[in-house]
Coordinates of C-alpha atoms in Angstrom, one line a residue:
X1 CA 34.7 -0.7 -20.8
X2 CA 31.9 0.8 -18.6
X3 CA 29.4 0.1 -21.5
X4 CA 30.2 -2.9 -21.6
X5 CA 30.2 -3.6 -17.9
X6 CA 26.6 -2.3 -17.8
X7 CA 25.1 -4.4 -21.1
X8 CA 26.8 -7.0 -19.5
X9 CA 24.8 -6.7 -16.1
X10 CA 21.8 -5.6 -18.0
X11 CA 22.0 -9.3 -20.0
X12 CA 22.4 -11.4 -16.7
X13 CA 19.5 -9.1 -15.3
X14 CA 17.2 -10.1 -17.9
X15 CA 18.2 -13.9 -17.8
X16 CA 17.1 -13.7 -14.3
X17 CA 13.7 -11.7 -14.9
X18 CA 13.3 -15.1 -17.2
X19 CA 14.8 -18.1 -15.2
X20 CA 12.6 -16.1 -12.4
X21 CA 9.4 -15.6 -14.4
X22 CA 9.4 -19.2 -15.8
X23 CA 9.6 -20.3 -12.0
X24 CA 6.8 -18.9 -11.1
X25 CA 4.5 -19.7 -14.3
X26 CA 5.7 -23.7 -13.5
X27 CA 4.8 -23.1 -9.6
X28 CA 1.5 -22.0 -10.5
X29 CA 1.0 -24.5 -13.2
X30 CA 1.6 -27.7 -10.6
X31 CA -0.2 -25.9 -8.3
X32 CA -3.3 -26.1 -10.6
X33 CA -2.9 -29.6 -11.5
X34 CA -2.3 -30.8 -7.6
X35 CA -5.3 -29.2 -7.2
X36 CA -7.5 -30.3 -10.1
X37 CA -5.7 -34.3 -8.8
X38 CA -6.8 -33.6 -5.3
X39 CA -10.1 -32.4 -5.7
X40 CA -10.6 -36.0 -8.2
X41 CA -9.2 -37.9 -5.6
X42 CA -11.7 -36.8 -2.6
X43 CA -14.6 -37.6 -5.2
X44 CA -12.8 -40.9 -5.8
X45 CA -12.7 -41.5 -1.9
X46 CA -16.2 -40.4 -1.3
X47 CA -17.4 -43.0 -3.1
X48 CA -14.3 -45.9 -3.4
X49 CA -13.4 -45.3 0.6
X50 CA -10.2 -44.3 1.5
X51 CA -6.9 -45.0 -0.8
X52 CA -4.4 -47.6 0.8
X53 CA -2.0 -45.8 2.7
X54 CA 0.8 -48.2 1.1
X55 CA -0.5 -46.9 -2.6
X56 CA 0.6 -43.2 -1.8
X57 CA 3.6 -44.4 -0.3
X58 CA 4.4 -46.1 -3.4
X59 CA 3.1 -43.0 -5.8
X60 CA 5.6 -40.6 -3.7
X61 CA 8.7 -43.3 -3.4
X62 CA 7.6 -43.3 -7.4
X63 CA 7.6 -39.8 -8.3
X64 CA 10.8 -38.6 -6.3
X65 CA 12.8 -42.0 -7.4
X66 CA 11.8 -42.5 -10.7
X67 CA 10.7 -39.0 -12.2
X68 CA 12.8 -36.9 -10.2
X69 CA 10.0 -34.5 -8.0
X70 CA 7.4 -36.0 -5.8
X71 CA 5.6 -32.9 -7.2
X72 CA 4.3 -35.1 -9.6
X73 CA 3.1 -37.6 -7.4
X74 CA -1.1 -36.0 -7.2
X75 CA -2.2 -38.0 -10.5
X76 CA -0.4 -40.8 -9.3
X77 CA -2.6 -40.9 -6.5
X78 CA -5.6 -40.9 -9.1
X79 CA -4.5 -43.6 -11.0
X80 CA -4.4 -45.5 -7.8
X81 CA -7.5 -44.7 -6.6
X82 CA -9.2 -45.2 -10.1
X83 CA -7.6 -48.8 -10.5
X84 CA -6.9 -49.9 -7.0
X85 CA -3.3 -50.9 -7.3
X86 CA 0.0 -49.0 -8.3
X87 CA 1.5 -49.7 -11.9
X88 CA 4.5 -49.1 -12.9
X89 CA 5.1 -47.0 -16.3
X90 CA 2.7 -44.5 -15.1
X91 CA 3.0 -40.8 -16.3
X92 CA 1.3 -38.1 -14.3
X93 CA -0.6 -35.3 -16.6
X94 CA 2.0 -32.8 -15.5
X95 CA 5.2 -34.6 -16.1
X96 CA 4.0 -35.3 -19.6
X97 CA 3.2 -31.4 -20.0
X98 CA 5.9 -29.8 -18.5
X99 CA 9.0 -32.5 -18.9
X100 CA 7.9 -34.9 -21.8
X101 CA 6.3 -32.8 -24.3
X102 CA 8.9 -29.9 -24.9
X103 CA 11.4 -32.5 -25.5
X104 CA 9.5 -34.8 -28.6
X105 CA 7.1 -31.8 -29.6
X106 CA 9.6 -29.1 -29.2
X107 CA 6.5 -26.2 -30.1
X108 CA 5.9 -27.9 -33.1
X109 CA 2.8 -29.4 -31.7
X110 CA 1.1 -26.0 -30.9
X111 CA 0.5 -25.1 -34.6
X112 CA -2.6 -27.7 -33.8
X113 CA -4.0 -25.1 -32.4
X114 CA -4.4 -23.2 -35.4
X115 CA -7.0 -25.1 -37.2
X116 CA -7.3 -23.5 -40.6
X117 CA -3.8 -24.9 -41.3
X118 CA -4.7 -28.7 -40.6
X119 CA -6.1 -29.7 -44.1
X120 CA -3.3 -28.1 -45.5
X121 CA -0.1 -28.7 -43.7
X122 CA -1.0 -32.9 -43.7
X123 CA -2.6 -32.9 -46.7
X124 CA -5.6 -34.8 -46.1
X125 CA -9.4 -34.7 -47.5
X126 CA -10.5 -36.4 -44.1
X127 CA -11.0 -33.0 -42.6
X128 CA -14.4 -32.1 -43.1
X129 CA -13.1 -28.5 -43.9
X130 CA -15.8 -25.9 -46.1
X131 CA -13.5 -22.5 -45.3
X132 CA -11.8 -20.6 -43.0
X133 CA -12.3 -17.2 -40.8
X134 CA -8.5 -15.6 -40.6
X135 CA -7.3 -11.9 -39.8
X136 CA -10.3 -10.6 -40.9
X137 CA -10.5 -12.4 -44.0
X138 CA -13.0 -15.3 -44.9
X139 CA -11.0 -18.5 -47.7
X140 CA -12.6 -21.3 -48.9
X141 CA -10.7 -24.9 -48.3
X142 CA -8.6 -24.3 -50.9
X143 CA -7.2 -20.5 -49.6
X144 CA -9.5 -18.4 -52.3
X145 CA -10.6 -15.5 -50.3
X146 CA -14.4 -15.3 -50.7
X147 CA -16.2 -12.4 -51.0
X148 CA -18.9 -11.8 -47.7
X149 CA -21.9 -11.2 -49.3
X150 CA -22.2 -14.8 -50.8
X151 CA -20.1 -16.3 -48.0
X152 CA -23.5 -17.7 -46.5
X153 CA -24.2 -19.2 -49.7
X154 CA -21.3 -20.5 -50.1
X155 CA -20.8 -22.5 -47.3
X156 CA -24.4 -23.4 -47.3
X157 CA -24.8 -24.3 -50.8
X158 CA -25.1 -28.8 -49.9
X159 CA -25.5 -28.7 -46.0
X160 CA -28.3 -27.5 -43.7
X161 CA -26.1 -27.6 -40.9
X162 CA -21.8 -25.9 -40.5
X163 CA -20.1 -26.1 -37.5
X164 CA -17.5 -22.9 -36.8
X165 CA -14.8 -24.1 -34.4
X166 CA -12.5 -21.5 -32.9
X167 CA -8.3 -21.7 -33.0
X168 CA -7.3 -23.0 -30.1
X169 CA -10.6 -24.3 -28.7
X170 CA -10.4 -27.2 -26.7
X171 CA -13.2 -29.8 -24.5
X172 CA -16.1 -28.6 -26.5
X173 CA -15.6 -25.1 -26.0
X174 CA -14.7 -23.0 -29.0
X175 CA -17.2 -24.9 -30.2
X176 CA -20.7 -23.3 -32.6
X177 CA -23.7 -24.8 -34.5
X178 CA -25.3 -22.7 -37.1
X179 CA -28.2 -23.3 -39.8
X180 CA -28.4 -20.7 -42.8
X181 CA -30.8 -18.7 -40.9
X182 CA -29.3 -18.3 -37.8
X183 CA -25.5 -17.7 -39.6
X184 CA -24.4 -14.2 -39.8
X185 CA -21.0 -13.0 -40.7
X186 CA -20.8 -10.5 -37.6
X187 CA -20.9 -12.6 -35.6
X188 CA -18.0 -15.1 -36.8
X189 CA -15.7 -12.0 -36.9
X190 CA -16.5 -11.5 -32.9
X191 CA -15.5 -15.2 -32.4
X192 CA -12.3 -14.8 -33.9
X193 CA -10.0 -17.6 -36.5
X194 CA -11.0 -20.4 -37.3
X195 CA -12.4 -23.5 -39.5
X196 CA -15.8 -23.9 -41.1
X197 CA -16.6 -27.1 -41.2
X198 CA -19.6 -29.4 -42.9
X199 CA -22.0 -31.4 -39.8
X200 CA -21.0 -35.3 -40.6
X201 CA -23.7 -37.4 -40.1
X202 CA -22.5 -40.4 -37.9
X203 CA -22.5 -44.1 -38.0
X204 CA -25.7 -44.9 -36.8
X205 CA -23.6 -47.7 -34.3
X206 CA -22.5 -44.0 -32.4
X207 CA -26.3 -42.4 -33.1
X208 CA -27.2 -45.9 -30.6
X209 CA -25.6 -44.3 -27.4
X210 CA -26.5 -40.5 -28.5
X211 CA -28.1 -39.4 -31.7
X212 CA -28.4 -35.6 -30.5
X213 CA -24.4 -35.3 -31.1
X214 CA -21.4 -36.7 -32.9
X215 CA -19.1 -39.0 -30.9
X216 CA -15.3 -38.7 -30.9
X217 CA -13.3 -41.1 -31.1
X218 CA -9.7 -40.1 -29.3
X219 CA -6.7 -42.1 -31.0
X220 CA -3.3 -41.0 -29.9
X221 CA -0.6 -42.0 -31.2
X222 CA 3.2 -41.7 -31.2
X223 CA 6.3 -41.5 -33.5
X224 CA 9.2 -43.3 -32.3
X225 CA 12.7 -43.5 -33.0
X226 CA 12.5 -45.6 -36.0
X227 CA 10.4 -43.3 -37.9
X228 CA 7.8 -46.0 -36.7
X229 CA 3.9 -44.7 -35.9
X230 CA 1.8 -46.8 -33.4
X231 CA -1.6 -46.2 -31.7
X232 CA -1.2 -45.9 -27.8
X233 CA -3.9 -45.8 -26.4
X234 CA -8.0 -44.9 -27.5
X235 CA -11.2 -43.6 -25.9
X236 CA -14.7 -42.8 -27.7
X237 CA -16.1 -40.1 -25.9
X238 CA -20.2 -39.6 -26.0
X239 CA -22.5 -36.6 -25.5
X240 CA -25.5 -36.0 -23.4
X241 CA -28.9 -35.3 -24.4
X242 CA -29.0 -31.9 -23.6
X243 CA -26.2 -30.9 -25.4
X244 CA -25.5 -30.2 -29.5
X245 CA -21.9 -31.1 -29.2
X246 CA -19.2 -33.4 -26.9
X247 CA -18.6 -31.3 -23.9
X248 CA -15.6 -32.4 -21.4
X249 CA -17.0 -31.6 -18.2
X250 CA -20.1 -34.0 -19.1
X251 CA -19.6 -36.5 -21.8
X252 CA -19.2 -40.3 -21.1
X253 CA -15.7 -41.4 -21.9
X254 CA -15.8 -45.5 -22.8
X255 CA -12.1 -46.8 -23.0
X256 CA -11.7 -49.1 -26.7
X257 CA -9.4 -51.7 -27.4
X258 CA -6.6 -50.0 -29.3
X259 CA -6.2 -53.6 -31.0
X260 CA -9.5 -54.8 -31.9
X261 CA -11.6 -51.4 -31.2
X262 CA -14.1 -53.1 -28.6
X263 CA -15.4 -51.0 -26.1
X264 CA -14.4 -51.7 -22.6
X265 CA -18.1 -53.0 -20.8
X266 CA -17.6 -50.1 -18.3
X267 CA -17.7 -46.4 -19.5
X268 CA -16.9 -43.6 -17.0
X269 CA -17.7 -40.1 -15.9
X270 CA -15.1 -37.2 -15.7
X271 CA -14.6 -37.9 -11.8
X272 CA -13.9 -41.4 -13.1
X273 CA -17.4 -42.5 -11.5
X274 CA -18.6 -45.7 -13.4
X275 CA -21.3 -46.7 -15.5
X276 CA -22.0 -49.8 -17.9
X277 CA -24.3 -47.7 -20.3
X278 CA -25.3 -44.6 -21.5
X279 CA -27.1 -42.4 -18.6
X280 CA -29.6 -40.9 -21.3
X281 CA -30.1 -43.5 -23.9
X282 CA -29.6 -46.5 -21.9
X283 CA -27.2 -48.3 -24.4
X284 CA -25.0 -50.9 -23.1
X285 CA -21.2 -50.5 -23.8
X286 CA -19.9 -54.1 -23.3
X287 CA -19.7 -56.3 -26.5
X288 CA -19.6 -53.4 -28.8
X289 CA -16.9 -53.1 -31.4
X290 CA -16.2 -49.2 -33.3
X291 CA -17.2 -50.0 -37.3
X292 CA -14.0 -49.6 -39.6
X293 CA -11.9 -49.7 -36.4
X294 CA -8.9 -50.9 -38.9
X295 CA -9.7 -48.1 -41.2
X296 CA -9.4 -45.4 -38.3
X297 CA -6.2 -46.5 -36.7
X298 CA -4.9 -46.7 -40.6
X299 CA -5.6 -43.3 -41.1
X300 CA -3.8 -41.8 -38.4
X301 CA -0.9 -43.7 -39.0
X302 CA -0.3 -42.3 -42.2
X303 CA -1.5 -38.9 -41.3
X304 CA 1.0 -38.9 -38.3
X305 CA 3.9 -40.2 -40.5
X306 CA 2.8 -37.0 -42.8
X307 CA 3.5 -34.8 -39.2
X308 CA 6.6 -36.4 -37.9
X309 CA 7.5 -33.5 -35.9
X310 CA 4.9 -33.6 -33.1
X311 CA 5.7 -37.0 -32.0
X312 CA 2.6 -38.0 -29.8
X313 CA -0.8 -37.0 -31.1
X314 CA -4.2 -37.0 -29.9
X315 CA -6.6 -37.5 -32.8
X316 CA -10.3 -36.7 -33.1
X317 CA -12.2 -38.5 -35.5
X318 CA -15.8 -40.7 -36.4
X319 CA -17.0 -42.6 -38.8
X320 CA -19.7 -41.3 -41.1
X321 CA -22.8 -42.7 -42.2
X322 CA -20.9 -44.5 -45.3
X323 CA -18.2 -45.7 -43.6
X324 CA -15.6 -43.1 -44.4
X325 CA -13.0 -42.0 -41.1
X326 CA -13.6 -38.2 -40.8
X327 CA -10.7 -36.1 -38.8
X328 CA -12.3 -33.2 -37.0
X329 CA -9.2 -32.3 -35.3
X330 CA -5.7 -32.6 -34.1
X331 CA -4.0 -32.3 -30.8
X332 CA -0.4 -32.5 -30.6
X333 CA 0.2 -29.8 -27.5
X334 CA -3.4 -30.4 -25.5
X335 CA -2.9 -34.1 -25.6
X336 CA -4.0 -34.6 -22.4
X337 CA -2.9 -38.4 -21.5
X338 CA -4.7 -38.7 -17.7
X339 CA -7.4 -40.1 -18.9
X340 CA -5.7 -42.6 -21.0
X341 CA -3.9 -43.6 -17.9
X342 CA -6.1 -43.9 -15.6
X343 CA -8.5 -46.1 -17.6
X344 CA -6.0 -47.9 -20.5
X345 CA -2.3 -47.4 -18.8
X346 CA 0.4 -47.5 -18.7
X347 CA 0.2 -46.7 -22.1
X348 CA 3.7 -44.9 -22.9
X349 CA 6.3 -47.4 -21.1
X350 CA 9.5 -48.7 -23.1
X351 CA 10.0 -45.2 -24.4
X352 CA 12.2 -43.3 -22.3
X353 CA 10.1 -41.4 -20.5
X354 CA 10.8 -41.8 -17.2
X355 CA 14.6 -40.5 -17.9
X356 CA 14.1 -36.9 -19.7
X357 CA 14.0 -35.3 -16.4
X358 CA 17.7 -36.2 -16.0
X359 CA 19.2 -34.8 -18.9

């Protein structure tokens, strides 16, 4: 009976180590994201003037009412501030993160992270996959192990260029260019898992705005109910000059018409500053429409249906020099909707939203 009466205590200890322990790593993780709203909305304000005091009121009223905790209430303010008026539908970055996602991703959307398994577990020749670096072992695309002295070789053998992209690398980090006489084996096995994959050679329509790096195209896109996909909201998101690859913290993000893939005539900077053309190349956004638009949102329709279980997705993909969609990556944990919402949204109402918090 003692036992017992000690295991016993020992088990409610431990739940409260947890419930305690998962506290704290929330606290900290709304603290971040107040912050990283805050310090957007004093950049907003710099240069927009002060938001309207009746907007926050509405954002908190909003947050508290509607999604339960005016803790969420910071990106609200953003949104404001980036579109001058309060919307309703509106999803702050956190809500989505913390009360959203572990109810129609469930974990399922983390295995995105590990991109050697992408080709394979939708089964799709749109990932420009060559091979893989895992555990200390280097596979070709189709999981042969391949043997390190003729790795280079290998993965060289029809491109000049390969870019190495790192499990869970995200906003351009994670992120390496190599040419065969630069690549060395060493070094991959100090950057840890991940994909080898060929350099696609863009539409020249993307080449316009920046030749000296592939655009993305961000498509995300959600499962519903029904078992029915549909695009949500899209982005294309360009490089800089001075840069190889898309970096977050720099690119230009233009918001596309998730219906007719025209670009919006205004693109904008990360702090949501504005511009109507590229900063480097001086190529106007307005009146431009993606090429194979239909083709793109096609493809991740039927590649989501083929992942059912993460329900909303954030797909990276271009279209190549011939036309064809290519998928560089996946995203169904780091979907990262605040940008579609400040620029496109509400992109997510009529789904429920709103109400997970209370059940």
């Amino acid at each position: 009976m003692h036992l017992k009466r000690i295991t016993s205590m020992n088990s409610l200890l431990s739940m409260s180590i947890y419930h305690l322990a998962k506290k704290v790593s929330n606290y900290k993780y709304h603290q971040i994201h107040k912050k990283a709203a805050e310090e957007l909305l004093i950049k907003l304000e710099a240069k927009k003037g002060k938001i309207n005091k009746k907007l926050i009121r509405l954002s908190d009223e909003y947050a508290k009412e509607i999604l339960g905790w005016k803790g969420f209430a910071p990106w609200l303010y953003v949104y404001c501030a980036v579109n001058n008026c309060f919307k309703e539908g509106w999803i702050p970055d956190n809500y989505f993160a913390k009360v959203v996602l572990p109810v129609i991703d469930g974990g399922y959307g983390k295995v995105s992270d590990f991109r050697p398994l992408s080709r394979h577990l939708i089964g799709s020749e749109v990932f420009p996959d060559l091979g893989y670096f895992v555990n200390g072992l280097f596979f070709s695309k189709n999981y042969e192990v391949l043997n390190e002295e003729k790795l280079k070789d290998f993965l060289f053998k029809d491109y000049g260029f390969l870019v190495f992209k790192t499990d869970k690398s995200l906003q351009g980090k994670g992120f390496f260019l190599f040419e065969k006489e630069s690549f060395e084996v060493g070094r991959i096995k100090k950057l840890g898992n991940g994909v080898f994959q060929y350099f696609i050679n863009q539409h020249p329509f993307f080449s316009e705005f920046m030749p000296a790096s592939v655009s993305t195209i961000r498509i995300t896109s959600y499962y519903d109910d029904n078992g029915i996909v549909s695009v949500k909201a899209c982005y294309l998101r360009i490089g800089r000059a001075e840069e190889h690859n898309v970096k977050w913290v720099s690119n230009i993000v233009v918001p596309v018409d998730p219906e007719t893939g025209e670009l919006n005539s205004t693109g904008f900077f990360m702090d949501f500053d504005s511009i109507d053309r590229h900063p480097d190349t001086h190529t106007v956004f307005a009146k431009r429409y993606i090429p194979s638009f239909n083709n793109c949102v096609s493809t991740v329709i039927k590649l989501h249906r083929q992942m059912p279980f993460a329900r909303c997705i954030g797909w990276d993909l271009i279209v190549d020099k011939d036309n064809n969609v290519k998928v560089m990556e996946w995203n169904g944990y780091h979907t990262d909707i605040k940008v579609h919402e400040a620029l496109q949204g509400p992109c997510f109402t009529g789904l429920g939203w709103e109400e997970i918090w209370k059940k």
